[in-house]
PDB file of C-alpha atoms and ligand atoms in Angstrom:
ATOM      1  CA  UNK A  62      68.914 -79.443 -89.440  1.00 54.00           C
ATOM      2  CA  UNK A  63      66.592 -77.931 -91.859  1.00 91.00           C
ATOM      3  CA  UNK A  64      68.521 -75.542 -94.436  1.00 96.00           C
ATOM      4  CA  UNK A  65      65.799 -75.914 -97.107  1.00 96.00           C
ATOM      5  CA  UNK A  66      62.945 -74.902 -94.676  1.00 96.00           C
ATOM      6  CA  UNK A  67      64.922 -72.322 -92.949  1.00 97.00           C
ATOM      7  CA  UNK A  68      66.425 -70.481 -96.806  1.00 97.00           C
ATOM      8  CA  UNK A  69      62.574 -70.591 -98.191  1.00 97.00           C
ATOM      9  CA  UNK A  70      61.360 -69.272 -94.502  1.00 97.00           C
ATOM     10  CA  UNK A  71      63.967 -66.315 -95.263  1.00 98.00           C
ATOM     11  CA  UNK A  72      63.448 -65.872 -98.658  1.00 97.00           C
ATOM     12  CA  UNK A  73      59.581 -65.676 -97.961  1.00 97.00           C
ATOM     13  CA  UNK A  74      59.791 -63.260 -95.066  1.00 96.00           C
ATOM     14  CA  UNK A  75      62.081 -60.738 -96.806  1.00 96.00           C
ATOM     15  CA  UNK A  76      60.384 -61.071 -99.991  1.00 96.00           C
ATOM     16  CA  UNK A  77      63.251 -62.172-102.274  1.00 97.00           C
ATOM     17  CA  UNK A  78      62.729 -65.156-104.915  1.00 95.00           C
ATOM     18  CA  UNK A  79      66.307 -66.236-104.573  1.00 95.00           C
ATOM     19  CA  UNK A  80      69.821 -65.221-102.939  1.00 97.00           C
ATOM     20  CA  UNK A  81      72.416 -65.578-104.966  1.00 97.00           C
ATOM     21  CA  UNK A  82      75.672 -65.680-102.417  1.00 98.00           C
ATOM     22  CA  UNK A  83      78.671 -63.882-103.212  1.00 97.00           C
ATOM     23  CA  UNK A  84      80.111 -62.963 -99.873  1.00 98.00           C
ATOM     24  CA  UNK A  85      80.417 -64.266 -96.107  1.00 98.00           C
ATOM     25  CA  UNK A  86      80.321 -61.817 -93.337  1.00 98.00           C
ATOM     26  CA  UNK A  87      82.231 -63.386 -90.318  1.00 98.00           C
ATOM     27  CA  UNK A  88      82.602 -62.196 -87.068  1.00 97.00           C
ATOM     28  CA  UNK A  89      85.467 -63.319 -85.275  1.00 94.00           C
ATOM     29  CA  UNK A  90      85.316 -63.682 -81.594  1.00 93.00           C
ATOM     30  CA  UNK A  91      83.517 -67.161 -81.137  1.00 95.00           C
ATOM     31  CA  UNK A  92      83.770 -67.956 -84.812  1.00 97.00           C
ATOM     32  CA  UNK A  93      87.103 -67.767 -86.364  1.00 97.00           C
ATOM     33  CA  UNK A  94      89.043 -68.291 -82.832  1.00 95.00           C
ATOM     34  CA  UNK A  95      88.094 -69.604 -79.490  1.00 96.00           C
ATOM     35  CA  UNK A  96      88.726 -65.919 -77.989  1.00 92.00           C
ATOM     36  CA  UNK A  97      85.514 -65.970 -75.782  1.00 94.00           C
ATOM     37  CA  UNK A  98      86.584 -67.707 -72.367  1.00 95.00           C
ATOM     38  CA  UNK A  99      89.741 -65.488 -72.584  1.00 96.00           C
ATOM     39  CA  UNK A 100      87.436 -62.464 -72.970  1.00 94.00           C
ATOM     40  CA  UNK A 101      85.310 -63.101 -70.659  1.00 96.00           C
ATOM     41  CA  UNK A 102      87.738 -63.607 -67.811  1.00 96.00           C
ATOM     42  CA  UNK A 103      89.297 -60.202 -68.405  1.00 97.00           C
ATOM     43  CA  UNK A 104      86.415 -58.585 -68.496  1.00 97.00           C
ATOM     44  CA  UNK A 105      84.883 -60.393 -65.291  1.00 98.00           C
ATOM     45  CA  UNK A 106      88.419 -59.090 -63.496  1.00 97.00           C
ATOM     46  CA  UNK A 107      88.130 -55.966 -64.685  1.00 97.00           C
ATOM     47  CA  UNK A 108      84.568 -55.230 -63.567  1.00 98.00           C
ATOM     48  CA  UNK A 109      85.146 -57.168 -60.186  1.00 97.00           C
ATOM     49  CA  UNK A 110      88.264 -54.594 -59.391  1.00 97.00           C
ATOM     50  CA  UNK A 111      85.989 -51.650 -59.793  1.00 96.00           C
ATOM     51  CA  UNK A 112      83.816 -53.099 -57.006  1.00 97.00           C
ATOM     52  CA  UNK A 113      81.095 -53.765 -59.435  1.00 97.00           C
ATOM     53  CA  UNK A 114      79.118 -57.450 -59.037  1.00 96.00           C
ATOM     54  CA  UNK A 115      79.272 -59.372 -62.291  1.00 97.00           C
ATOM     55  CA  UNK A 116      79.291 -63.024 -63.289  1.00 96.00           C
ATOM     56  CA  UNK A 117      81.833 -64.283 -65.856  1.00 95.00           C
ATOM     57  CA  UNK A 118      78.999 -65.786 -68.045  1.00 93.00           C
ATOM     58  CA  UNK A 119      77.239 -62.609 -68.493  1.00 95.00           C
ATOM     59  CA  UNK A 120      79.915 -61.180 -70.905  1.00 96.00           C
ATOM     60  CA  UNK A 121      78.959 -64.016 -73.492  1.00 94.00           C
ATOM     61  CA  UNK A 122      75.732 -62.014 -73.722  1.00 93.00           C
ATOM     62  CA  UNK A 123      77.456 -58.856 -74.376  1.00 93.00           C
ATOM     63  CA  UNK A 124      79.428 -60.480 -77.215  1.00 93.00           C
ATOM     64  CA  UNK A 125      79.519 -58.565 -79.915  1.00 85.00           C
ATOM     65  CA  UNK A 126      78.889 -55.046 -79.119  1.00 85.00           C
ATOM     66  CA  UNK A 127      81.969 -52.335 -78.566  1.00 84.00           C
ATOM     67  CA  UNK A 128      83.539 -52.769 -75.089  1.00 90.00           C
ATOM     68  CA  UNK A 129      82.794 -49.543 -74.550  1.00 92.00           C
ATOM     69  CA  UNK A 130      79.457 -50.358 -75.487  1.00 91.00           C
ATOM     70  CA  UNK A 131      79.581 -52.960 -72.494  1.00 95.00           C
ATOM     71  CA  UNK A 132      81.491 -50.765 -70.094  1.00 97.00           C
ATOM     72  CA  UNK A 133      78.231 -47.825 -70.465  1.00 97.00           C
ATOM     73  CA  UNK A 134      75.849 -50.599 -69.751  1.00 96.00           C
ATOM     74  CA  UNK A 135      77.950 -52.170 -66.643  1.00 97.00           C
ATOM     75  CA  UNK A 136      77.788 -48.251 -65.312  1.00 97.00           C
ATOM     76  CA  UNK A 137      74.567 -47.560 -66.039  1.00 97.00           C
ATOM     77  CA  UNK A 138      73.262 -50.891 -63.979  1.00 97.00           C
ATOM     78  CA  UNK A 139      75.493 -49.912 -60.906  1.00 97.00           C
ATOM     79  CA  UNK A 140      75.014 -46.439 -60.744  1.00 97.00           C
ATOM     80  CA  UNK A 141      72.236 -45.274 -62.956  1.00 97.00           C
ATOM     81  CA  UNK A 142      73.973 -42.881 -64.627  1.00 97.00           C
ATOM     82  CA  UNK A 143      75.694 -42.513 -68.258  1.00 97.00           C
ATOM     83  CA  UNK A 144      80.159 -43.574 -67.871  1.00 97.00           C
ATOM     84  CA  UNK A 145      82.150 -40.904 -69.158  1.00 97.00           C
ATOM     85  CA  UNK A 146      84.863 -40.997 -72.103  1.00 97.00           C
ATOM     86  CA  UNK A 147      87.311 -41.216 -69.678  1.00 97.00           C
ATOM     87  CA  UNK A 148      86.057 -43.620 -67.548  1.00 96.00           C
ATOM     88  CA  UNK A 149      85.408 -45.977 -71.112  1.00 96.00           C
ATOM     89  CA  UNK A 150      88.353 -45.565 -72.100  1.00 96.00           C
ATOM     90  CA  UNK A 151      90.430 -46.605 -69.078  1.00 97.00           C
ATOM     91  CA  UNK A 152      88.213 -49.306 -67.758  1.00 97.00           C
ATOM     92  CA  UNK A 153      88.429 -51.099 -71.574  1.00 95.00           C
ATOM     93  CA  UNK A 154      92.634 -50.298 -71.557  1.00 95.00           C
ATOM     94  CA  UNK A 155      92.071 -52.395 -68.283  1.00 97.00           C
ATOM     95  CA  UNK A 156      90.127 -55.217 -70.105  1.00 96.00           C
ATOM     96  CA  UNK A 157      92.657 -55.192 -73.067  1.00 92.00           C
ATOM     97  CA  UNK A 158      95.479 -55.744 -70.633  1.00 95.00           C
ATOM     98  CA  UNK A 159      94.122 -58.459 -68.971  1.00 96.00           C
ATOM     99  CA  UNK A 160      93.280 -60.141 -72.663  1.00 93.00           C
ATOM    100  CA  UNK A 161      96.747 -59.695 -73.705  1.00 90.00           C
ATOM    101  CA  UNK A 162      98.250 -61.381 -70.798  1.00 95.00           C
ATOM    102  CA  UNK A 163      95.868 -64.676 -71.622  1.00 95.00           C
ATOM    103  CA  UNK A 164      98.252 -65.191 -74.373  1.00 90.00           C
ATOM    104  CA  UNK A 165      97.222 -65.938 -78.525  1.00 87.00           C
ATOM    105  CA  UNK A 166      93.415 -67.611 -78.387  1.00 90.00           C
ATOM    106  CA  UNK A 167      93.580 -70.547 -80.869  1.00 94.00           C
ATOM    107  CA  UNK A 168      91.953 -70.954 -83.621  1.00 96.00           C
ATOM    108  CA  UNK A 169      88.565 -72.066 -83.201  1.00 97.00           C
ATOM    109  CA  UNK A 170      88.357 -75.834 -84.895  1.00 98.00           C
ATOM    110  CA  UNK A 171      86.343 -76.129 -88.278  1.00 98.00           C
ATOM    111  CA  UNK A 172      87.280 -72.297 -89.097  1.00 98.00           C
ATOM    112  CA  UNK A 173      89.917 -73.041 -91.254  1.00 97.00           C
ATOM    113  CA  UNK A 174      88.082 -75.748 -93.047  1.00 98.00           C
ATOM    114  CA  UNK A 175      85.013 -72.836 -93.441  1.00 98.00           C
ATOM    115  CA  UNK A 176      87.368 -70.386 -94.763  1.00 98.00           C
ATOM    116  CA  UNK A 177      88.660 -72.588 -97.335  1.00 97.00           C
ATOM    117  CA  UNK A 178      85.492 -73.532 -98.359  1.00 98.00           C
ATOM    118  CA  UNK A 179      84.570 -70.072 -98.604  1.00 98.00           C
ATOM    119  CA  UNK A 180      87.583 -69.474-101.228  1.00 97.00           C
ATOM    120  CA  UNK A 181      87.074 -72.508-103.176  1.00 97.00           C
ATOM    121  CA  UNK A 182      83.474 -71.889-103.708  1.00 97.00           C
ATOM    122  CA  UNK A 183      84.684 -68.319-105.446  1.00 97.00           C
ATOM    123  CA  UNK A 184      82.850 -66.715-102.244  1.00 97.00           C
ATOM    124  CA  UNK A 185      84.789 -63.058-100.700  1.00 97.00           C
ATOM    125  CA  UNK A 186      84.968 -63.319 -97.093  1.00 97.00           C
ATOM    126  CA  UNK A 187      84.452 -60.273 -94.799  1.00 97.00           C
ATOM    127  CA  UNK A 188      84.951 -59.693 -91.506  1.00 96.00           C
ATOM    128  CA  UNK A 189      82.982 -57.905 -89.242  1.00 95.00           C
ATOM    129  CA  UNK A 190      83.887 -57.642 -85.523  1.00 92.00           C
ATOM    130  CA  UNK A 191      83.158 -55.477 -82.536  1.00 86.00           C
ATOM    131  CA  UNK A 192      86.724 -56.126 -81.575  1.00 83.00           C
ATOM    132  CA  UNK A 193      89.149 -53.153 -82.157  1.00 78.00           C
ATOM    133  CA  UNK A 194      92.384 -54.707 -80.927  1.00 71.00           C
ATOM    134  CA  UNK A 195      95.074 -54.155 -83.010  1.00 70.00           C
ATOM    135  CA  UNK A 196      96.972 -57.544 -81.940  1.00 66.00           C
ATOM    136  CA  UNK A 197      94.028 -59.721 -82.566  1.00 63.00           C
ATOM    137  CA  UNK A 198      93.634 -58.046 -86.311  1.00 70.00           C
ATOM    138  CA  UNK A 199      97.547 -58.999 -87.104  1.00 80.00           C
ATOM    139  CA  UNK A 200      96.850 -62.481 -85.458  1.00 83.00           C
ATOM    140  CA  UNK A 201      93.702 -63.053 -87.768  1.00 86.00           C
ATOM    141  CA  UNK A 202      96.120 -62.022 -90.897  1.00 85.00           C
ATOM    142  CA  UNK A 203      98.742 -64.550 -89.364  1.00 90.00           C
ATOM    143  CA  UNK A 204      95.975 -67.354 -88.596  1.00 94.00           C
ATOM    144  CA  UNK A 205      94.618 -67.071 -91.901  1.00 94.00           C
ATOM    145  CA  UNK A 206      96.907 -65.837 -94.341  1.00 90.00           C
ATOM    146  CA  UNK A 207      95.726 -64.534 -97.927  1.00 90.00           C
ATOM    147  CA  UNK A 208      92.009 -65.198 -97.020  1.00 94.00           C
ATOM    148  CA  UNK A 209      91.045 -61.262 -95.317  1.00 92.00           C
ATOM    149  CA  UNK A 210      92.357 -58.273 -96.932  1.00 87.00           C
ATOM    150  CA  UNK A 211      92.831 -55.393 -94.601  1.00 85.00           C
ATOM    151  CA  UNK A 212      90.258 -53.526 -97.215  1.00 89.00           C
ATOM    152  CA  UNK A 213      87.465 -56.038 -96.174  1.00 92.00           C
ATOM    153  CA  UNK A 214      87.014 -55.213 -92.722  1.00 92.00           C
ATOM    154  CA  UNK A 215      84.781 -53.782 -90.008  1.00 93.00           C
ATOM    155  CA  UNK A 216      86.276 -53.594 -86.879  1.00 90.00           C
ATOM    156  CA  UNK A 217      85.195 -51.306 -84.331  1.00 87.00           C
ATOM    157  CA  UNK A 218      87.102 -48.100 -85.436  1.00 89.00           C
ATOM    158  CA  UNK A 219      84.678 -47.983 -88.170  1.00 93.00           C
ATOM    159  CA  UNK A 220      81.388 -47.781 -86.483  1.00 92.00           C
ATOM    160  CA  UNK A 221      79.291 -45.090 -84.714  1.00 92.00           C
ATOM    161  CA  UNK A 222      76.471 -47.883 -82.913  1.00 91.00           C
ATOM    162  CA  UNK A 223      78.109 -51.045 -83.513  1.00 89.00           C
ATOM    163  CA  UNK A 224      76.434 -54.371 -82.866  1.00 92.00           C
ATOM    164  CA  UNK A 225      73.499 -55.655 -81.941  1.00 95.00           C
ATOM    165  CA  UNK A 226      72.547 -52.301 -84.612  1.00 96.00           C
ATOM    166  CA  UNK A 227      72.747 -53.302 -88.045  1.00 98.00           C
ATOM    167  CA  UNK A 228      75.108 -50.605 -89.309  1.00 97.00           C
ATOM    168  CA  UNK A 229      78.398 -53.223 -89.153  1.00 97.00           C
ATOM    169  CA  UNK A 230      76.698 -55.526 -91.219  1.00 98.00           C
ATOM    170  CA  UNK A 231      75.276 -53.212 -93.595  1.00 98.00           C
ATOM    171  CA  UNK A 232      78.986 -51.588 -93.715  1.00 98.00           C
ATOM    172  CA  UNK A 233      80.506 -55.289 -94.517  1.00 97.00           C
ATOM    173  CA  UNK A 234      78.058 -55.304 -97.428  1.00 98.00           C
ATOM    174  CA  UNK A 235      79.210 -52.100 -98.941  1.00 97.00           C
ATOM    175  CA  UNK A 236      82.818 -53.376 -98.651  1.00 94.00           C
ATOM    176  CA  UNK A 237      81.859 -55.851-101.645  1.00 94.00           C
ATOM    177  CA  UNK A 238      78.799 -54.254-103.105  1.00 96.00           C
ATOM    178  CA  UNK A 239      76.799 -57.236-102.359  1.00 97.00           C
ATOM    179  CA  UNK A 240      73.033 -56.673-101.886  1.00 98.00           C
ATOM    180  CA  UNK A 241      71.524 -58.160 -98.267  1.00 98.00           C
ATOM    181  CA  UNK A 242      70.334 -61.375-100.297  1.00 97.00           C
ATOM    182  CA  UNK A 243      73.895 -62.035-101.980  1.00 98.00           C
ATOM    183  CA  UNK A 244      75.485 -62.720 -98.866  1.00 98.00           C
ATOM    184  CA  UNK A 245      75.132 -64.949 -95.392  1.00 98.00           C
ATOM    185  CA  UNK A 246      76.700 -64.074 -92.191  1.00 98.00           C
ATOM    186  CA  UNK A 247      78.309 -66.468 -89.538  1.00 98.00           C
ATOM    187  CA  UNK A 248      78.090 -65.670 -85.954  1.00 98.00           C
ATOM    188  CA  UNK A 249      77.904 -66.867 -82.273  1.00 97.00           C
ATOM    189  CA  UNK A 250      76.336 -64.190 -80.225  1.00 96.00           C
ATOM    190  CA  UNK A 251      73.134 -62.945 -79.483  1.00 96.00           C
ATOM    191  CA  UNK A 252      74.011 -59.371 -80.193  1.00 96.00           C
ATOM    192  CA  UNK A 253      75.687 -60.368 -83.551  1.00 96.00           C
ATOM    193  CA  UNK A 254      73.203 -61.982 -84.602  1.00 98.00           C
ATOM    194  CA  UNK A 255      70.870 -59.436 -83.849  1.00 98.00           C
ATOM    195  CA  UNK A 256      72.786 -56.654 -85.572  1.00 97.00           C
ATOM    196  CA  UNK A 257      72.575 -59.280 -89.050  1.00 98.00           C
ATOM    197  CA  UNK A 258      69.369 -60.273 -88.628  1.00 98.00           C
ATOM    198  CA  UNK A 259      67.981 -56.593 -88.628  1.00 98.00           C
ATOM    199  CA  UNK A 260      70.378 -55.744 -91.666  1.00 98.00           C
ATOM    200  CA  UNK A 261      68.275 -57.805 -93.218  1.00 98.00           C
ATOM    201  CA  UNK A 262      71.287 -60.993 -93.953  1.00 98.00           C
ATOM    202  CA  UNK A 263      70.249 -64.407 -93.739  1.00 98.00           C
ATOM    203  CA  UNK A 264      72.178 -65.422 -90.676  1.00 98.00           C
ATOM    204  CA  UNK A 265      74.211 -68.098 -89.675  1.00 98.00           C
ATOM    205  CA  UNK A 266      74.761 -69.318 -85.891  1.00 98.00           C
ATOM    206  CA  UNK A 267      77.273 -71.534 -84.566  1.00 98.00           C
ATOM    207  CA  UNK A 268      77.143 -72.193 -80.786  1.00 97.00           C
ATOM    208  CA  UNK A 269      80.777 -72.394 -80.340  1.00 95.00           C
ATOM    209  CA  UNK A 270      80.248 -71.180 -76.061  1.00 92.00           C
ATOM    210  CA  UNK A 271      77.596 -71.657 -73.403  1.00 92.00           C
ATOM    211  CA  UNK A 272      74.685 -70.154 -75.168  1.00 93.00           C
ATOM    212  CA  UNK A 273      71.739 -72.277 -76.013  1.00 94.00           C
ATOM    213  CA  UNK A 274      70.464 -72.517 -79.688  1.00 97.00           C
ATOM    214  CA  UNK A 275      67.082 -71.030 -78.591  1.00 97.00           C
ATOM    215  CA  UNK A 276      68.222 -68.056 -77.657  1.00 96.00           C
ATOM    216  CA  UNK A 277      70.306 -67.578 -81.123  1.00 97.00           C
ATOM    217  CA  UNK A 278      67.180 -68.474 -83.220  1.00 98.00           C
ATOM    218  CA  UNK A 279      64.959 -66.144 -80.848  1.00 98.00           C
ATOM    219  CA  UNK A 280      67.502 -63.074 -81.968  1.00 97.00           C
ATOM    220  CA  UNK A 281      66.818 -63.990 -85.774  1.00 98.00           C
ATOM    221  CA  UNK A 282      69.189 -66.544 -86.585  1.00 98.00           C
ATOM    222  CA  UNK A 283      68.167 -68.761 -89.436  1.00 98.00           C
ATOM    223  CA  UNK A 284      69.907 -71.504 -88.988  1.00 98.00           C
ATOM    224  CA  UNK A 285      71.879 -72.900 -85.783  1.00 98.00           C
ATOM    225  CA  UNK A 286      74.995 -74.844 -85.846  1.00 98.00           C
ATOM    226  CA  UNK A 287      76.306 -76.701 -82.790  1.00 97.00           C
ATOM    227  CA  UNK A 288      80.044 -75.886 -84.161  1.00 98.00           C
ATOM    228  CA  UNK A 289      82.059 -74.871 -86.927  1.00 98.00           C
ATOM    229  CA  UNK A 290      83.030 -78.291 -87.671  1.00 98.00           C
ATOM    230  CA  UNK A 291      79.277 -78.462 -88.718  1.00 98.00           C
ATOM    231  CA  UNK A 292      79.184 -75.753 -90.661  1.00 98.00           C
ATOM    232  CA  UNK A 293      82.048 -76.922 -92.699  1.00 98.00           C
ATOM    233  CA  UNK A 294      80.316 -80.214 -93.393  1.00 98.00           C
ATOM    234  CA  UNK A 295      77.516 -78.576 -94.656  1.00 97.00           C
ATOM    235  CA  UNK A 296      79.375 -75.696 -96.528  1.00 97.00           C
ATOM    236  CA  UNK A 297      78.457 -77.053 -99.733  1.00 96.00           C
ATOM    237  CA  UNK A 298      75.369 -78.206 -99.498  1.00 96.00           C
ATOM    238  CA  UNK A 299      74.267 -75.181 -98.098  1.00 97.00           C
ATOM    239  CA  UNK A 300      75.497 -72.613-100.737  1.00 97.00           C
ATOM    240  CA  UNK A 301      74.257 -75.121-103.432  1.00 97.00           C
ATOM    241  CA  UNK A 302      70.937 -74.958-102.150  1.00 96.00           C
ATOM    242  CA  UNK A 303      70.699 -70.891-101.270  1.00 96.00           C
ATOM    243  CA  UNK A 304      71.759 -70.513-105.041  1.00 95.00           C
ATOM    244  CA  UNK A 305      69.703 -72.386-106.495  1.00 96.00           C
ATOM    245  CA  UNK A 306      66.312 -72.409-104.344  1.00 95.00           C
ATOM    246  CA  UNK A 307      63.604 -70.395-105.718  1.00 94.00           C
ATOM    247  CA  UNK A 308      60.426 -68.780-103.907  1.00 91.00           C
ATOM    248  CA  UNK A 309      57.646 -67.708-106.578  1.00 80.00           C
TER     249      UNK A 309
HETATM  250 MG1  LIG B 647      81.436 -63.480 -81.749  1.00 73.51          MG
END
């Protein structure tokens, strides 16, 4: 695990001298709780019921980006042709059914430790998530209480493109202010961290579900984590170095 290589190899390529980290950017799905396989399954019942082939492991790839984001592409592959409103909009009431009825996703292990971290390092956490279910918004308040402020979110009711475009990132900076290079982003999906890497956000990856670390780094991620619980062990280390390291 190279985080010295990998903050100069940033710093170098977007032509900053330092960062100097004031706020995280998390996405949520895959990072703060272990809501993938649950999303996943509804989605793969969803799709199956409209007659449509689809594999339950393809949906990790379409992590990230607005279900109905998902549902246009699923259409578009079948039929070659663009999915109406309508059709978005009932096929993704479909999917949030069937996520409901999995029940509360836990908490993805080492989160809690991250947040904290985050906090005690004087760092403002944001969240940024395709996700635009109400429930799992209360449950993240619940999960983690006094660490997000309903003021320092993205969720998917606030973007036009959503990810793998870089408009929710760039709209999770303007929640603090911060400039690209006074922030990092965590995330797990390819998408995700395709949408940070092109807002220009030195990026984070944990692979928290069945996608390997290549395919994270070949999207832009600058550093790869095999789990939270990593993360959290090098929390410290890591800000220490991106605020202090200097490129001349
Ligand atoms: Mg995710």
């Amino acid at each position: 695990m190279q985080i010295k290589e990998s903050i100069t190899a940033y710093l170098k390529r977007n032509g900053y001298n330092k960062l100097d980290v004031r706020t995280i950017l998390f996405d949520m799905d895959g990072v703060l709780f272990d809501s993938m396989p649950f999303h996943a399954q509804s989605w793969e019942k969803c799709i199956s019921e409209l007659g449509i082939a689809c594999t339950r492991e393809e949906f990790y790839l379409y992590e990230g980006q607005t279900g109905f984001n998902t549902i246009a592409y699923i259409i578009k592959r079948e039929f070659n042709r663009e999915a109406t409103e309508e059709e978005k909009k009932d096929i993704y009431k479909k999917k949030s059914q069937y996520f409901e009825k999995c029940g509360e996703a836990p908490v993805m292990k080492g989160a809690p430790e991250v947040l904290f971290k985050t906090l005690k390092a004087g760092l403002t956490p944001v969240l940024v998530t395709g996700s635009g279910q109400r429930s799992l918004l209360d449950k993240l308040m619940h999960a983690f209480p006094s660490t997000f402020s309903e003021d320092k979110m993205i969720t998917a009711h606030d973007v036009k493109y959503g990810k793998p475009h870089p408009e929710p990132y760039l709209k999770g900076l303007e929640k603090t202010g911060a400039k690209a290079n006074e922030a990092f982003v965590v995330e797990n999906a390819p998408l995700g961290v395709r949408s940070a890497h092109s807002a220009g956000v030195f990026t984070v990856a944990v692979t928290t579900g069945p996608i390997d670390k290549d395919v994270l780094y070949k999207e832009g991620a600058d550093i790869v984590f095999s789990s939270m619980d990593e993360l959290a062990e090098n929390m410290e280390q890591m800000i220490e170095l991106m605020n202090t390291l200097e490129v001349l």
